[in-house]
């Protein structure tokens, strides 16, 4: 029996810049479609002529950061900063 | 069957999503009406001008119609593709500049490329369809010359054309959520005006 540590991301708060053509609903659905993301909350922080600065709060168990980046790129959304992150450590017993 | 149905649903969802992201829904309608109207009036001109000579031939009308459909089709496709491409490339560059990130291969980029092709197709095909529908009676006469006189075929073609123009007008009325009848009558009057003008100038 071996004890394996896994560190999972439980919460991510992201500041991002998206074109106005991409709707909030589409973006939120696309992010929520990522495995292990359970809740997505997006709010518009600033509106420009072509873009919107959005604040996203993602919660789940074991959120894959790379998958989140991939979905943001797919939706022409640039990551500005990660403002908050919550992780937890879990011990798993494996044979 | 299940596979085909799934494939159809996937394609439908993709087309709807691309159209929404590229904001092309209104443009499809605009291009369709504008170019169908162009094609319909052009072939109406050919038929009435041929009739007013008093020496019309079905072969000439059909050949002129096919030539017109091909020429307007190519002109519509190339013109719309090039102008849409220029506009959308500029828009993508502006967005890239605004978000300080390349968006090649993203949803927005793919949707823009899809919209360019689809708008060019709508622009190219719509006048050709209007022309083909109008000359159907003349084609029918060309295939079966003994069934009815050429004058009847031409008159039917003109009536079909005027109906098409009225339907295009009604479609515009429906889009603008105003009077379908008013818009329909407006395009019909334009068609009748063209018929009268060409008939008297021709004869």
PDB file of C-alpha atoms in Angstrom:
ATOM      1  CA  UNK A   1       0.000   0.000   0.000  1.00  0.00           C
ATOM      2  CA  UNK A   2       1.452   3.415  -1.091  1.00  0.00           C
ATOM      3  CA  UNK A   3       0.267   6.824   0.014  1.00  0.00           C
ATOM      4  CA  UNK A   4      -0.008   9.203  -2.973  1.00  0.00           C
ATOM      5  CA  UNK A   5      -0.458  12.921  -2.520  1.00  0.00           C
ATOM      6  CA  UNK A   6      -2.567  14.801  -5.000  1.00  0.00           C
ATOM      7  CA  UNK A   7      -2.964  18.557  -4.943  1.00  0.00           C
ATOM      8  CA  UNK A   8      -6.196  19.675  -6.555  1.00  0.00           C
ATOM      9  CA  UNK A   9      -7.335  23.142  -7.588  1.00  0.00           C
ATOM     10  CA  UNK A  10     -10.709  23.822  -5.974  1.00  0.00           C
ATOM     11  CA  UNK A  11     -11.220  27.437  -6.898  1.00  0.00           C
ATOM     12  CA  UNK A  12      -9.819  29.830  -9.507  1.00  0.00           C
ATOM     13  CA  UNK A  13     -10.548  33.511  -9.848  1.00  0.00           C
ATOM     14  CA  UNK A  14      -9.448  34.806 -13.229  1.00  0.00           C
ATOM     15  CA  UNK A  15      -9.354  38.213 -14.845  1.00  0.00           C
ATOM     16  CA  UNK A  16      -9.656  37.930 -18.646  1.00  0.00           C
ATOM     17  CA  UNK A  17     -10.218  40.035 -21.745  1.00  0.00           C
ATOM     18  CA  UNK A  18     -12.695  38.821 -24.336  1.00  0.00           C
ATOM     19  CA  UNK A  19     -14.006  40.227 -27.632  1.00  0.00           C
ATOM     20  CA  UNK A  20     -17.615  41.409 -27.438  1.00  0.00           C
ATOM     21  CA  UNK A  21     -18.554  38.951 -30.201  1.00  0.00           C
ATOM     22  CA  UNK A  22     -18.129  36.059 -27.768  1.00  0.00           C
ATOM     23  CA  UNK A  23     -21.204  35.924 -25.542  1.00  0.00           C
ATOM     24  CA  UNK A  24     -20.901  35.471 -21.799  1.00  0.00           C
ATOM     25  CA  UNK A  25     -23.315  32.542 -21.881  1.00  0.00           C
ATOM     26  CA  UNK A  26     -21.308  30.705 -24.571  1.00  0.00           C
ATOM     27  CA  UNK A  27     -18.053  31.297 -22.713  1.00  0.00           C
ATOM     28  CA  UNK A  28     -19.500  30.222 -19.361  1.00  0.00           C
ATOM     29  CA  UNK A  29     -20.948  27.048 -20.896  1.00  0.00           C
ATOM     30  CA  UNK A  30     -17.669  26.222 -22.647  1.00  0.00           C
ATOM     31  CA  UNK A  31     -15.743  26.570 -19.357  1.00  0.00           C
ATOM     32  CA  UNK A  32     -18.328  24.607 -17.397  1.00  0.00           C
ATOM     33  CA  UNK A  33     -17.947  21.850 -19.978  1.00  0.00           C
ATOM     34  CA  UNK A  34     -14.397  21.195 -18.737  1.00  0.00           C
ATOM     35  CA  UNK A  35     -14.092  18.047 -16.598  1.00  0.00           C
ATOM     36  CA  UNK A  36     -14.058  18.732 -12.855  1.00  0.00           C
ATOM     37  CA  UNK A  37     -15.351  22.298 -13.203  1.00  0.00           C
ATOM     38  CA  UNK A  38     -18.630  22.365 -11.309  1.00  0.00           C
ATOM     39  CA  UNK A  39     -19.610  26.027 -11.116  1.00  0.00           C
ATOM     40  CA  UNK A  40     -18.725  29.025 -13.239  1.00  0.00           C
ATOM     41  CA  UNK A  41     -19.590  32.602 -12.445  1.00  0.00           C
ATOM     42  CA  UNK A  42     -18.631  35.367 -14.847  1.00  0.00           C
ATOM     43  CA  UNK A  43     -19.168  39.059 -14.299  1.00  0.00           C
ATOM     44  CA  UNK A  44     -18.253  41.949 -16.563  1.00  0.00           C
ATOM     45  CA  UNK A  45     -15.838  44.296 -14.867  1.00  0.00           C
ATOM     46  CA  UNK A  46     -15.260  46.739 -17.709  1.00  0.00           C
ATOM     47  CA  UNK A  47     -16.684  47.306 -21.180  1.00  0.00           C
ATOM     48  CA  UNK A  48     -14.707  48.723 -24.056  1.00  0.00           C
ATOM     49  CA  UNK A  49     -15.666  49.385 -27.700  1.00  0.00           C
ATOM     50  CA  UNK A  50     -14.387  45.973 -28.850  1.00  0.00           C
ATOM     51  CA  UNK A  51     -13.677  44.075 -25.659  1.00  0.00           C
ATOM     52  CA  UNK A  52     -14.964  43.246 -22.209  1.00  0.00           C
ATOM     53  CA  UNK A  53     -12.867  42.613 -19.118  1.00  0.00           C
ATOM     54  CA  UNK A  54     -14.457  39.734 -17.251  1.00  0.00           C
ATOM     55  CA  UNK A  55     -13.939  38.225 -13.822  1.00  0.00           C
ATOM     56  CA  UNK A  56     -14.488  34.488 -13.679  1.00  0.00           C
ATOM     57  CA  UNK A  57     -14.914  32.384 -10.583  1.00  0.00           C
ATOM     58  CA  UNK A  58     -14.466  28.678 -11.233  1.00  0.00           C
ATOM     59  CA  UNK A  59     -15.089  26.067  -8.562  1.00  0.00           C
ATOM     60  CA  UNK A  60     -14.798  22.316  -8.710  1.00  0.00           C
ATOM     61  CA  UNK A  61     -12.639  19.416  -7.667  1.00  0.00           C
ATOM     62  CA  UNK A  62      -9.308  19.045  -9.417  1.00  0.00           C
ATOM     63  CA  UNK A  63      -9.717  21.812 -11.991  1.00  0.00           C
ATOM     64  CA  UNK A  64      -7.182  21.387 -14.806  1.00  0.00           C
ATOM     65  CA  UNK A  65      -5.585  24.790 -15.333  1.00  0.00           C
ATOM     66  CA  UNK A  66      -4.288  23.867 -18.823  1.00  0.00           C
ATOM     67  CA  UNK A  67      -7.788  22.893 -19.939  1.00  0.00           C
ATOM     68  CA  UNK A  68      -9.107  26.247 -18.715  1.00  0.00           C
ATOM     69  CA  UNK A  69      -6.401  28.051 -20.737  1.00  0.00           C
ATOM     70  CA  UNK A  70      -7.229  25.954 -23.797  1.00  0.00           C
ATOM     71  CA  UNK A  71     -10.936  26.853 -23.594  1.00  0.00           C
ATOM     72  CA  UNK A  72     -10.117  30.534 -23.108  1.00  0.00           C
ATOM     73  CA  UNK A  73      -7.879  30.464 -26.224  1.00  0.00           C
ATOM     74  CA  UNK A  74     -10.533  28.605 -28.204  1.00  0.00           C
ATOM     75  CA  UNK A  75     -12.943  31.417 -27.325  1.00  0.00           C
ATOM     76  CA  UNK A  76     -10.468  34.187 -28.249  1.00  0.00           C
ATOM     77  CA  UNK A  77     -10.207  35.245 -24.608  1.00  0.00           C
ATOM     78  CA  UNK A  78      -6.892  36.469 -23.207  1.00  0.00           C
ATOM     79  CA  UNK A  79      -5.980  35.630 -19.631  1.00  0.00           C
ATOM     80  CA  UNK A  80      -4.905  38.806 -17.826  1.00  0.00           C
ATOM     81  CA  UNK A  81      -4.252  37.457 -14.346  1.00  0.00           C
ATOM     82  CA  UNK A  82      -5.082  34.746 -11.863  1.00  0.00           C
ATOM     83  CA  UNK A  83      -6.289  36.720  -8.855  1.00  0.00           C
ATOM     84  CA  UNK A  84      -7.157  33.955  -6.463  1.00  0.00           C
ATOM     85  CA  UNK A  85      -6.554  30.232  -6.233  1.00  0.00           C
ATOM     86  CA  UNK A  86      -7.547  27.613  -3.693  1.00  0.00           C
ATOM     87  CA  UNK A  87      -5.977  24.172  -3.669  1.00  0.00           C
ATOM     88  CA  UNK A  88      -6.330  21.187  -1.373  1.00  0.00           C
ATOM     89  CA  UNK A  89      -4.147  18.227  -0.630  1.00  0.00           C
ATOM     90  CA  UNK A  90      -5.567  14.754  -0.666  1.00  0.00           C
ATOM     91  CA  UNK A  91      -4.001  11.508   0.291  1.00  0.00           C
ATOM     92  CA  UNK A  92      -4.930   8.546  -1.745  1.00  0.00           C
ATOM     93  CA  UNK A  93      -4.053   5.009  -0.850  1.00  0.00           C
ATOM     94  CA  UNK A  94      -3.049   2.942  -3.819  1.00  0.00           C
ATOM     95  CA  UNK A  95      -2.101  -0.684  -4.054  1.00  0.00           C
TER      96      UNK A  95
ATOM     97  CA  UNK B   1     -29.955   6.513 -39.606  1.00  0.00           C
ATOM     98  CA  UNK B   2     -28.970   7.355 -36.025  1.00  0.00           C
ATOM     99  CA  UNK B   3     -25.487   8.318 -37.182  1.00  0.00           C
ATOM    100  CA  UNK B   4     -26.873  10.576 -39.937  1.00  0.00           C
ATOM    101  CA  UNK B   5     -29.290  12.224 -37.543  1.00  0.00           C
ATOM    102  CA  UNK B   6     -26.517  12.852 -35.008  1.00  0.00           C
ATOM    103  CA  UNK B   7     -24.280  14.244 -37.740  1.00  0.00           C
ATOM    104  CA  UNK B   8     -27.096  16.525 -38.940  1.00  0.00           C
ATOM    105  CA  UNK B   9     -27.725  17.817 -35.400  1.00  0.00           C
ATOM    106  CA  UNK B  10     -23.992  18.462 -34.882  1.00  0.00           C
ATOM    107  CA  UNK B  11     -23.716  20.364 -38.183  1.00  0.00           C
ATOM    108  CA  UNK B  12     -26.847  22.385 -37.393  1.00  0.00           C
ATOM    109  CA  UNK B  13     -25.498  23.366 -33.964  1.00  0.00           C
ATOM    110  CA  UNK B  14     -22.133  24.283 -35.493  1.00  0.00           C
ATOM    111  CA  UNK B  15     -23.710  26.419 -38.250  1.00  0.00           C
ATOM    112  CA  UNK B  16     -25.967  28.215 -35.725  1.00  0.00           C
ATOM    113  CA  UNK B  17     -23.000  28.877 -33.416  1.00  0.00           C
ATOM    114  CA  UNK B  18     -20.733  30.129 -36.230  1.00  0.00           C
ATOM    115  CA  UNK B  19     -23.501  32.353 -37.611  1.00  0.00           C
ATOM    116  CA  UNK B  20     -24.118  33.853 -34.164  1.00  0.00           C
ATOM    117  CA  UNK B  21     -20.432  34.443 -33.381  1.00  0.00           C
ATOM    118  CA  UNK B  22     -19.706  35.909 -36.842  1.00  0.00           C
ATOM    119  CA  UNK B  23     -22.899  38.027 -36.599  1.00  0.00           C
ATOM    120  CA  UNK B  24     -23.799  36.875 -40.110  1.00  0.00           C
ATOM    121  CA  UNK B  25     -27.537  36.065 -39.771  1.00  0.00           C
ATOM    122  CA  UNK B  26     -28.710  39.486 -40.948  1.00  0.00           C
ATOM    123  CA  UNK B  27     -26.085  39.553 -43.694  1.00  0.00           C
ATOM    124  CA  UNK B  28     -27.279  36.227 -45.138  1.00  0.00           C
ATOM    125  CA  UNK B  29     -30.804  37.652 -45.425  1.00  0.00           C
ATOM    126  CA  UNK B  30     -29.596  40.952 -46.864  1.00  0.00           C
ATOM    127  CA  UNK B  31     -27.364  39.302 -49.472  1.00  0.00           C
ATOM    128  CA  UNK B  32     -30.086  36.833 -50.386  1.00  0.00           C
ATOM    129  CA  UNK B  33     -32.769  39.486 -50.961  1.00  0.00           C
ATOM    130  CA  UNK B  34     -30.445  41.991 -52.657  1.00  0.00           C
ATOM    131  CA  UNK B  35     -29.029  39.516 -55.147  1.00  0.00           C
ATOM    132  CA  UNK B  36     -32.239  37.614 -55.810  1.00  0.00           C
ATOM    133  CA  UNK B  37     -33.784  40.987 -56.616  1.00  0.00           C
ATOM    134  CA  UNK B  38     -30.851  41.799 -58.926  1.00  0.00           C
ATOM    135  CA  UNK B  39     -31.121  38.472 -60.732  1.00  0.00           C
ATOM    136  CA  UNK B  40     -34.919  38.641 -61.000  1.00  0.00           C
ATOM    137  CA  UNK B  41     -34.920  42.154 -62.486  1.00  0.00           C
ATOM    138  CA  UNK B  42     -32.062  41.316 -64.880  1.00  0.00           C
ATOM    139  CA  UNK B  43     -33.839  38.273 -66.347  1.00  0.00           C
ATOM    140  CA  UNK B  44     -37.124  40.220 -66.435  1.00  0.00           C
ATOM    141  CA  UNK B  45     -35.291  42.769 -68.571  1.00  0.00           C
ATOM    142  CA  UNK B  46     -34.002  40.044 -70.908  1.00  0.00           C
ATOM    143  CA  UNK B  47     -37.458  38.470 -71.373  1.00  0.00           C
ATOM    144  CA  UNK B  48     -39.373  41.732 -71.884  1.00  0.00           C
ATOM    145  CA  UNK B  49     -36.699  43.132 -74.214  1.00  0.00           C
ATOM    146  CA  UNK B  50     -36.747  39.884 -76.242  1.00  0.00           C
ATOM    147  CA  UNK B  51     -40.562  39.967 -76.376  1.00  0.00           C
ATOM    148  CA  UNK B  52     -40.677  43.605 -77.465  1.00  0.00           C
ATOM    149  CA  UNK B  53     -38.530  42.838 -80.540  1.00  0.00           C
ATOM    150  CA  UNK B  54     -41.441  40.712 -81.803  1.00  0.00           C
ATOM    151  CA  UNK B  55     -38.930  38.147 -83.007  1.00  0.00           C
ATOM    152  CA  UNK B  56     -37.995  36.348 -79.798  1.00  0.00           C
ATOM    153  CA  UNK B  57     -36.529  32.868 -79.742  1.00  0.00           C
ATOM    154  CA  UNK B  58     -36.697  30.484 -76.789  1.00  0.00           C
ATOM    155  CA  UNK B  59     -33.108  29.359 -77.363  1.00  0.00           C
ATOM    156  CA  UNK B  60     -31.801  32.933 -77.154  1.00  0.00           C
ATOM    157  CA  UNK B  61     -33.748  33.599 -73.927  1.00  0.00           C
ATOM    158  CA  UNK B  62     -32.572  30.343 -72.325  1.00  0.00           C
ATOM    159  CA  UNK B  63     -28.965  30.923 -73.406  1.00  0.00           C
ATOM    160  CA  UNK B  64     -29.088  34.530 -72.206  1.00  0.00           C
ATOM    161  CA  UNK B  65     -30.626  33.351 -68.904  1.00  0.00           C
ATOM    162  CA  UNK B  66     -27.967  30.678 -68.360  1.00  0.00           C
ATOM    163  CA  UNK B  67     -25.222  33.155 -69.286  1.00  0.00           C
ATOM    164  CA  UNK B  68     -26.684  35.739 -66.927  1.00  0.00           C
ATOM    165  CA  UNK B  69     -26.976  33.173 -64.101  1.00  0.00           C
ATOM    166  CA  UNK B  70     -23.349  32.073 -64.524  1.00  0.00           C
ATOM    167  CA  UNK B  71     -22.025  35.626 -64.843  1.00  0.00           C
ATOM    168  CA  UNK B  72     -24.002  37.018 -61.874  1.00  0.00           C
ATOM    169  CA  UNK B  73     -23.174  33.868 -59.887  1.00  0.00           C
ATOM    170  CA  UNK B  74     -19.423  34.237 -60.400  1.00  0.00           C
ATOM    171  CA  UNK B  75     -19.542  37.986 -59.940  1.00  0.00           C
ATOM    172  CA  UNK B  76     -21.612  37.628 -56.732  1.00  0.00           C
ATOM    173  CA  UNK B  77     -19.412  34.880 -55.286  1.00  0.00           C
ATOM    174  CA  UNK B  78     -16.077  36.569 -56.022  1.00  0.00           C
ATOM    175  CA  UNK B  79     -17.280  40.075 -55.118  1.00  0.00           C
ATOM    176  CA  UNK B  80     -18.842  38.996 -51.812  1.00  0.00           C
ATOM    177  CA  UNK B  81     -15.911  36.741 -50.872  1.00  0.00           C
ATOM    178  CA  UNK B  82     -13.287  39.407 -51.495  1.00  0.00           C
ATOM    179  CA  UNK B  83     -15.175  42.211 -49.770  1.00  0.00           C
ATOM    180  CA  UNK B  84     -16.191  40.039 -46.786  1.00  0.00           C
ATOM    181  CA  UNK B  85     -12.633  38.713 -46.489  1.00  0.00           C
ATOM    182  CA  UNK B  86     -11.177  42.220 -46.423  1.00  0.00           C
ATOM    183  CA  UNK B  87     -13.683  43.353 -43.761  1.00  0.00           C
ATOM    184  CA  UNK B  88     -13.314  40.291 -41.571  1.00  0.00           C
ATOM    185  CA  UNK B  89      -9.516  40.150 -41.761  1.00  0.00           C
ATOM    186  CA  UNK B  90      -9.489  43.773 -40.609  1.00  0.00           C
ATOM    187  CA  UNK B  91     -11.912  42.971 -37.788  1.00  0.00           C
ATOM    188  CA  UNK B  92      -9.806  40.006 -36.632  1.00  0.00           C
ATOM    189  CA  UNK B  93      -6.680  42.163 -36.668  1.00  0.00           C
ATOM    190  CA  UNK B  94      -8.490  44.830 -34.630  1.00  0.00           C
ATOM    191  CA  UNK B  95      -9.611  42.224 -32.087  1.00  0.00           C
ATOM    192  CA  UNK B  96      -6.100  40.734 -31.895  1.00  0.00           C
ATOM    193  CA  UNK B  97      -4.770  44.218 -31.281  1.00  0.00           C
ATOM    194  CA  UNK B  98      -7.410  44.867 -28.580  1.00  0.00           C
ATOM    195  CA  UNK B  99      -6.867  41.658 -26.631  1.00  0.00           C
ATOM    196  CA  UNK B 100      -3.115  41.554 -27.372  1.00  0.00           C
ATOM    197  CA  UNK B 101      -3.284  37.912 -28.430  1.00  0.00           C
ATOM    198  CA  UNK B 102      -3.388  36.021 -31.736  1.00  0.00           C
ATOM    199  CA  UNK B 103      -6.725  34.318 -32.384  1.00  0.00           C
ATOM    200  CA  UNK B 104      -5.791  32.076 -35.330  1.00  0.00           C
ATOM    201  CA  UNK B 105      -7.732  28.828 -35.112  1.00  0.00           C
ATOM    202  CA  UNK B 106     -10.101  30.105 -32.412  1.00  0.00           C
ATOM    203  CA  UNK B 107     -13.883  29.943 -32.575  1.00  0.00           C
ATOM    204  CA  UNK B 108     -14.113  33.551 -33.742  1.00  0.00           C
ATOM    205  CA  UNK B 109     -11.532  32.969 -36.504  1.00  0.00           C
ATOM    206  CA  UNK B 110     -13.247  29.796 -37.743  1.00  0.00           C
ATOM    207  CA  UNK B 111     -16.672  31.443 -37.596  1.00  0.00           C
ATOM    208  CA  UNK B 112     -15.377  34.401 -39.652  1.00  0.00           C
ATOM    209  CA  UNK B 113     -13.944  32.067 -42.328  1.00  0.00           C
ATOM    210  CA  UNK B 114     -17.192  30.107 -42.418  1.00  0.00           C
ATOM    211  CA  UNK B 115     -19.236  33.309 -42.773  1.00  0.00           C
ATOM    212  CA  UNK B 116     -17.029  34.516 -45.679  1.00  0.00           C
ATOM    213  CA  UNK B 117     -17.660  31.325 -47.672  1.00  0.00           C
ATOM    214  CA  UNK B 118     -21.360  31.108 -46.818  1.00  0.00           C
ATOM    215  CA  UNK B 119     -22.025  34.762 -47.650  1.00  0.00           C
ATOM    216  CA  UNK B 120     -20.181  34.359 -50.964  1.00  0.00           C
ATOM    217  CA  UNK B 121     -22.272  31.265 -51.749  1.00  0.00           C
ATOM    218  CA  UNK B 122     -25.535  33.042 -50.880  1.00  0.00           C
ATOM    219  CA  UNK B 123     -24.458  36.015 -52.977  1.00  0.00           C
ATOM    220  CA  UNK B 124     -23.545  33.802 -55.929  1.00  0.00           C
ATOM    221  CA  UNK B 125     -26.411  31.324 -55.835  1.00  0.00           C
ATOM    222  CA  UNK B 126     -29.389  33.599 -55.073  1.00  0.00           C
ATOM    223  CA  UNK B 127     -29.463  35.511 -58.430  1.00  0.00           C
ATOM    224  CA  UNK B 128     -28.908  32.254 -60.322  1.00  0.00           C
ATOM    225  CA  UNK B 129     -31.882  30.644 -58.548  1.00  0.00           C
ATOM    226  CA  UNK B 130     -34.141  33.636 -59.303  1.00  0.00           C
ATOM    227  CA  UNK B 131     -33.089  33.523 -62.977  1.00  0.00           C
ATOM    228  CA  UNK B 132     -33.577  29.767 -63.258  1.00  0.00           C
ATOM    229  CA  UNK B 133     -37.061  29.850 -61.655  1.00  0.00           C
ATOM    230  CA  UNK B 134     -38.098  32.657 -64.032  1.00  0.00           C
ATOM    231  CA  UNK B 135     -36.988  30.964 -67.259  1.00  0.00           C
ATOM    232  CA  UNK B 136     -38.486  27.571 -66.348  1.00  0.00           C
ATOM    233  CA  UNK B 137     -41.534  28.017 -68.687  1.00  0.00           C
ATOM    234  CA  UNK B 138     -39.214  29.019 -71.560  1.00  0.00           C
ATOM    235  CA  UNK B 139     -37.005  25.970 -70.883  1.00  0.00           C
ATOM    236  CA  UNK B 140     -40.166  23.856 -70.869  1.00  0.00           C
ATOM    237  CA  UNK B 141     -41.166  25.382 -74.240  1.00  0.00           C
ATOM    238  CA  UNK B 142     -37.666  24.683 -75.614  1.00  0.00           C
ATOM    239  CA  UNK B 143     -37.995  21.003 -74.611  1.00  0.00           C
ATOM    240  CA  UNK B 144     -41.617  20.632 -75.823  1.00  0.00           C
ATOM    241  CA  UNK B 145     -42.210  23.372 -78.443  1.00  0.00           C
ATOM    242  CA  UNK B 146     -45.536  21.961 -79.614  1.00  0.00           C
ATOM    243  CA  UNK B 147     -47.218  22.060 -76.184  1.00  0.00           C
ATOM    244  CA  UNK B 148     -47.969  25.824 -76.133  1.00  0.00           C
ATOM    245  CA  UNK B 149     -46.928  29.037 -77.956  1.00  0.00           C
ATOM    246  CA  UNK B 150     -43.724  30.876 -76.995  1.00  0.00           C
ATOM    247  CA  UNK B 151     -45.725  34.007 -76.110  1.00  0.00           C
ATOM    248  CA  UNK B 152     -47.538  32.050 -73.382  1.00  0.00           C
ATOM    249  CA  UNK B 153     -44.213  30.752 -72.036  1.00  0.00           C
ATOM    250  CA  UNK B 154     -42.813  34.289 -71.906  1.00  0.00           C
ATOM    251  CA  UNK B 155     -45.961  35.671 -70.280  1.00  0.00           C
ATOM    252  CA  UNK B 156     -45.843  32.885 -67.664  1.00  0.00           C
ATOM    253  CA  UNK B 157     -42.138  33.639 -67.082  1.00  0.00           C
ATOM    254  CA  UNK B 158     -42.955  37.329 -66.493  1.00  0.00           C
ATOM    255  CA  UNK B 159     -45.796  36.407 -64.086  1.00  0.00           C
ATOM    256  CA  UNK B 160     -43.537  33.992 -62.179  1.00  0.00           C
ATOM    257  CA  UNK B 161     -40.904  36.718 -61.996  1.00  0.00           C
ATOM    258  CA  UNK B 162     -43.372  39.313 -60.676  1.00  0.00           C
ATOM    259  CA  UNK B 163     -44.600  36.798 -58.067  1.00  0.00           C
ATOM    260  CA  UNK B 164     -40.988  36.195 -57.056  1.00  0.00           C
ATOM    261  CA  UNK B 165     -40.419  39.937 -56.687  1.00  0.00           C
ATOM    262  CA  UNK B 166     -43.583  40.281 -54.575  1.00  0.00           C
ATOM    263  CA  UNK B 167     -42.469  37.354 -52.386  1.00  0.00           C
ATOM    264  CA  UNK B 168     -39.049  38.945 -51.894  1.00  0.00           C
ATOM    265  CA  UNK B 169     -40.802  42.148 -50.841  1.00  0.00           C
ATOM    266  CA  UNK B 170     -43.066  40.216 -48.476  1.00  0.00           C
ATOM    267  CA  UNK B 171     -39.982  38.562 -46.986  1.00  0.00           C
ATOM    268  CA  UNK B 172     -38.487  42.019 -46.374  1.00  0.00           C
ATOM    269  CA  UNK B 173     -41.740  43.101 -44.741  1.00  0.00           C
ATOM    270  CA  UNK B 174     -41.611  40.048 -42.476  1.00  0.00           C
ATOM    271  CA  UNK B 175     -37.989  40.741 -41.492  1.00  0.00           C
ATOM    272  CA  UNK B 176     -38.693  44.391 -40.688  1.00  0.00           C
ATOM    273  CA  UNK B 177     -41.855  43.317 -38.812  1.00  0.00           C
ATOM    274  CA  UNK B 178     -43.897  45.888 -40.695  1.00  0.00           C
ATOM    275  CA  UNK B 179     -46.439  45.409 -43.469  1.00  0.00           C
ATOM    276  CA  UNK B 180     -45.826  42.307 -45.591  1.00  0.00           C
ATOM    277  CA  UNK B 181     -48.398  43.552 -48.137  1.00  0.00           C
ATOM    278  CA  UNK B 182     -46.838  47.027 -48.391  1.00  0.00           C
ATOM    279  CA  UNK B 183     -43.347  45.676 -49.064  1.00  0.00           C
ATOM    280  CA  UNK B 184     -44.718  43.024 -51.434  1.00  0.00           C
ATOM    281  CA  UNK B 185     -46.640  45.633 -53.429  1.00  0.00           C
ATOM    282  CA  UNK B 186     -43.620  47.930 -53.511  1.00  0.00           C
ATOM    283  CA  UNK B 187     -41.353  45.335 -55.163  1.00  0.00           C
ATOM    284  CA  UNK B 188     -44.203  44.247 -57.434  1.00  0.00           C
ATOM    285  CA  UNK B 189     -44.685  47.850 -58.628  1.00  0.00           C
ATOM    286  CA  UNK B 190     -40.945  48.091 -59.351  1.00  0.00           C
ATOM    287  CA  UNK B 191     -41.189  44.908 -61.443  1.00  0.00           C
ATOM    288  CA  UNK B 192     -44.260  46.146 -63.325  1.00  0.00           C
ATOM    289  CA  UNK B 193     -42.486  49.489 -63.869  1.00  0.00           C
ATOM    290  CA  UNK B 194     -39.518  47.683 -65.428  1.00  0.00           C
ATOM    291  CA  UNK B 195     -41.850  45.672 -67.682  1.00  0.00           C
ATOM    292  CA  UNK B 196     -43.682  48.810 -68.885  1.00  0.00           C
ATOM    293  CA  UNK B 197     -40.473  50.805 -69.371  1.00  0.00           C
ATOM    294  CA  UNK B 198     -38.719  48.066 -71.327  1.00  0.00           C
ATOM    295  CA  UNK B 199     -41.773  47.162 -73.378  1.00  0.00           C
ATOM    296  CA  UNK B 200     -42.302  50.730 -74.608  1.00  0.00           C
ATOM    297  CA  UNK B 201     -38.624  51.582 -75.082  1.00  0.00           C
ATOM    298  CA  UNK B 202     -38.119  48.257 -76.878  1.00  0.00           C
ATOM    299  CA  UNK B 203     -41.044  48.599 -79.243  1.00  0.00           C
TER     300      UNK B 203
END
